[in-house]
C-alpha angles and dihedrals in degrees: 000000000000095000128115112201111194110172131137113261118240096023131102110249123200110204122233140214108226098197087075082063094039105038108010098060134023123237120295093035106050092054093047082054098053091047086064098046084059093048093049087053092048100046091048091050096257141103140245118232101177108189121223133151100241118162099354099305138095097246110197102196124018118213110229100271087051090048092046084053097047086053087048101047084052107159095006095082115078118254101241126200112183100265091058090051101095098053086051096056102038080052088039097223113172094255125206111206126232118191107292100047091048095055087050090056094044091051098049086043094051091246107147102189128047121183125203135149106258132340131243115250145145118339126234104264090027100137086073101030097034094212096159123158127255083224097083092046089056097041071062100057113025122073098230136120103226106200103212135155084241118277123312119298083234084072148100092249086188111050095040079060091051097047089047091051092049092052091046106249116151117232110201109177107217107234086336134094102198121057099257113232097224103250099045121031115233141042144196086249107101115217113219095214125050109178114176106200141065086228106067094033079055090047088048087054102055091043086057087060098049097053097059087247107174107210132055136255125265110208121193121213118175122234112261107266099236092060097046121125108220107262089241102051090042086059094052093052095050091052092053098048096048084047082059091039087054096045099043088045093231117172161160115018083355097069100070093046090049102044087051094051089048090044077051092051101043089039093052088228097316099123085051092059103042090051089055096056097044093042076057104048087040092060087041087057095038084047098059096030089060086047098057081043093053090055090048092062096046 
């Protein structure tokens, strides 16, 4: 199997996403990100893998030169779901992973928990065009806890709930009772199950495992507060931006890049920021959670 695991033994790792690094920020942010990142695990007693597709292989953990290149490369590297993983590595195209490829990489490396901003889902307007994320097929199938601030706010909140329902992947909001919307943290979407500590998330968890439960694990964890954009603006903005996608007949994978650029411009760098912080508290939660589970398992 084309996949290279370095990790260090004995320690709790959190798996990453590294299109945040390559598409979601420009050099030298998205390496000063990722050095925090780094800062939070280890902090916490626990280890960064971030996946890529470097060199024709899956590579599950990136040393810090490799790291410092990834961040350079940015959008040069291809964005890469799971499906699209075995054309980049047999042109071994330097690959950047989105959700669902890097659920694929943590299960087949052993990595339990996985942290990331939001989750793709089901877009507004789903239910005609049917542009729905491979994210929820593989939170189905893979035996991961993804630790997430919901889904993105550009989303169908509703309906992602619903798919997810139907597929059989649990939802626990983490100290909160509604499914927060990114960049605000709460919805009108109750959760049925709150839990308020790293240690029985950590316990679910493990009793997922031990029933032979196929899918992962979504974990919602609300946006700092400090850091929230108000429900309404963030409404606004989405409107509008959806009003410029359609005009400019913007579509497909584009959508989702686009939406989040125009959300960058109105907001004069506010969603950026916001994504940031809760990318951060999201790694700080996956990180201590993976701890408590590693010492279930002793």
């Amino acid at each position: 199997m084309n996949i290279k695991i370095d990790l260090p033994i004995g320690i709790p790792a959190v798996a990453l996403v590294s299109t945040l690094l390559c598409h979601g920020l420009p050099w030298p942010a998205n390496f000063e990100l990722a050095l925090k990142i780094n800062t939070i695990l280890a902090e916490e007693g626990a280890s960064p893998a971030v996946v890529a597709l470097i060199d024709g292989l899956v590579r599950v953990g990136l040393s810090d030169t490799e790291l410092e290149n990834l961040c350079r490369e940015g959008s040069k590297a291809v964005k890469v779901a799971a499906r699209d993983m075995p054309y980049v590595l047999a042109t071994r195209h330097l690959g950047a992973t989105t959700v669902s490829a890097t659920m694929w990489a943590a299960a087949k490396a052993g990595i339990r928990l996985f942290a990331t901003g939001g989750i793709g889902g089901v877009h507004r307007d789903g239910e005609n065009s049917m542009d729905i994320s491979a994210d929820l097929v593989e939170l189905a199938r893979t035996p991961v806890a993804v630790v997430s601030s919901g889904a993105k706010s550009i989303l169908d909140l509703g309906r992602t709930l619903e798919y997810l329902e139907t597929v059989g992947v649990p939802v626990v909001g983490y100290r909160t009772d509604t499914f927060p919307a990114f960049y605000v943290p709460h919805s009108p979407y109750a959760l049925s199950c709150r839990i308020n500590d790293a240690k029985l998330l950590a316990a679910v968890i493990r009793q997922q495992d031990s029933l032979g439960l196929p899918s992962g694990m979504l974990i919602a964890n609300p946006i700092p507060a400090a850091y929230a954009i108000p429900a309404i603006t963030m409404e606004t903005w989405i409107e509008e931006a959806l009003e410029a996608a359609e005009a400019d007949r913007i579509a497909g994978k584009a959508v989702t890049p686009y939406l989040l650029a125009y959300l960058h411009r109105i907001s004069q760098g506010k969603t950026v920021e916001a994504n940031k912080a809760l990318v951060l508290d999201n790694v700080r939660l996956a990180a201590r959670i993976a701890k408590e589970y590693a010492s279930l398992r002793e």
